[in-house]
Coordinates of C-alpha atoms in Angstrom, one line a residue:
D671 CA -14.9 9.3 -18.7
E672 CA -11.2 9.8 -19.4
L673 CA -10.3 7.6 -16.4
S674 CA -12.4 4.7 -17.8
R675 CA -10.3 4.8 -21.0
G676 CA -7.0 4.5 -19.1
G677 CA -6.2 8.2 -18.8
G678 CA -6.7 11.1 -16.4
R679 CA -5.7 11.7 -12.9
L680 CA -7.6 11.7 -9.6
L681 CA -5.0 13.7 -7.6
S682 CA -2.3 16.1 -8.7
P683 CA 1.3 15.1 -7.8
D684 CA 1.3 17.8 -5.1
A685 CA -2.0 16.6 -3.7
F686 CA -0.8 13.0 -3.6
A687 CA 2.4 14.1 -1.9
R688 CA 0.5 15.9 0.8
A689 CA -1.9 13.0 1.2
A690 CA 1.0 10.5 1.5
T691 CA 2.9 12.5 4.1
T692 CA 3.3 10.7 7.4
A693 CA 1.0 12.2 10.1
S694 CA 1.4 9.7 12.9
E695 CA 3.6 6.8 14.0
G696 CA 3.3 4.1 16.6
I697 CA 2.5 0.4 17.1
D698 CA -0.4 -1.2 15.2
Q699 CA -2.5 -2.6 18.1
T700 CA -4.0 -5.3 15.9
F701 CA -0.8 -6.7 14.3
D702 CA 1.7 -5.6 17.0
V703 CA 4.0 -4.1 14.3
P704 CA 5.4 -0.6 13.9
A705 CA 3.0 1.5 11.8
N706 CA 2.6 5.0 10.5
F707 CA -0.4 6.7 8.9
T708 CA -0.5 9.5 6.4
N709 CA -2.7 12.6 6.2
A710 CA -5.1 10.5 4.1
G711 CA -5.2 7.6 6.6
W712 CA -3.1 5.4 4.4
S713 CA -0.3 3.3 5.9
H714 CA 3.4 2.6 4.9
V715 CA 3.1 -0.9 6.5
G716 CA 4.8 -2.4 3.4
R717 CA 8.1 -1.1 5.0
Y718 CA 7.9 -4.1 7.4
S719 CA 7.4 -6.8 4.7
S720 CA 9.9 -9.6 4.4
L721 CA 9.4 -9.3 0.6
D722 CA 12.2 -7.1 -0.8
V723 CA 10.3 -5.7 -3.7
V724 CA 7.4 -4.7 -1.4
R725 CA 9.7 -3.2 1.2
A726 CA 11.6 -1.2 -1.5
A727 CA 8.4 0.2 -3.0
A728 CA 7.2 1.3 0.4
E729 CA 10.5 3.0 1.0
E730 CA 9.9 4.9 -2.3
G731 CA 6.5 6.1 -1.1
M732 CA 4.1 3.3 -1.8
C733 CA 1.2 3.4 0.7
G734 CA -2.4 2.4 1.1
W735 CA -4.5 0.0 3.2
W736 CA -3.8 -3.5 4.3
G737 CA -7.0 -5.2 5.6
L738 CA -7.3 -7.5 8.6
G739 CA -9.3 -9.9 6.4
G740 CA -6.4 -10.2 3.9
S741 CA -7.3 -7.6 1.3
L742 CA -5.1 -4.7 0.3
M743 CA -5.0 -1.5 -1.8
Q744 CA -1.7 0.3 -2.5
F745 CA -0.5 3.2 -4.6
C746 CA 3.1 3.2 -5.8
P747 CA 4.0 6.6 -7.4
S748 CA 7.5 5.6 -8.5
S749 CA 6.1 2.8 -10.8
R750 CA 2.8 4.6 -11.4
L751 CA 1.0 1.5 -10.1
A752 CA -2.3 1.3 -8.3
F753 CA -3.0 -2.1 -6.9
A754 CA -6.0 -3.7 -5.2
F755 CA -6.6 -7.3 -4.1
Q756 CA -9.9 -8.5 -2.6
T757 CA -9.9 -12.0 -1.0
T758 CA -12.8 -14.4 -1.0
H759 CA -12.0 -15.6 2.5
V760 CA -10.5 -14.2 5.7
S761 CA -6.7 -14.3 6.1
L762 CA -5.5 -13.6 9.6
G763 CA -1.8 -13.2 8.9
V764 CA 0.3 -10.2 9.9
A765 CA -0.5 -7.5 7.4
P766 CA 2.8 -7.3 5.5
E767 CA 2.9 -11.1 5.1
I768 CA -0.7 -11.8 3.9
P769 CA -1.0 -13.8 0.7
A770 CA -2.0 -10.6 -1.2
A771 CA 1.4 -9.2 -0.5
H772 CA 2.9 -11.9 -2.8
V773 CA 0.5 -10.9 -5.6
L774 CA 1.5 -7.2 -5.0
A775 CA 5.2 -8.2 -5.2
A776 CA 4.6 -9.9 -8.6
A777 CA 2.8 -6.7 -9.8
L778 CA 5.6 -4.5 -8.7
R779 CA 8.2 -6.8 -10.5
C780 CA 6.1 -6.5 -13.7
A781 CA 5.8 -2.7 -13.4
A782 CA 9.6 -2.3 -13.0

């Protein structure tokens, strides 16, 4: 109930840090870009974005999922931002360059 009113926490800072720790690195076979995945299965793929604000947030620990269809979900602890974007169509761009990344960049600029 507290979360629905804009408060509360799903994970403690320590639990989030453990979940966001890189567990594996390699080449994403779908997008042919470097990728790494955390203990929770999230990715820091934003590090490879051409959008400065997205790349900077990823370097500060932002992580989450980027979907092949163009959707994304990201957590950015430094700005206390959680962001999700669901498309109404399939976008086949390279994950860090999908249209949703531009909406994420705008949200990050607003949160700064």
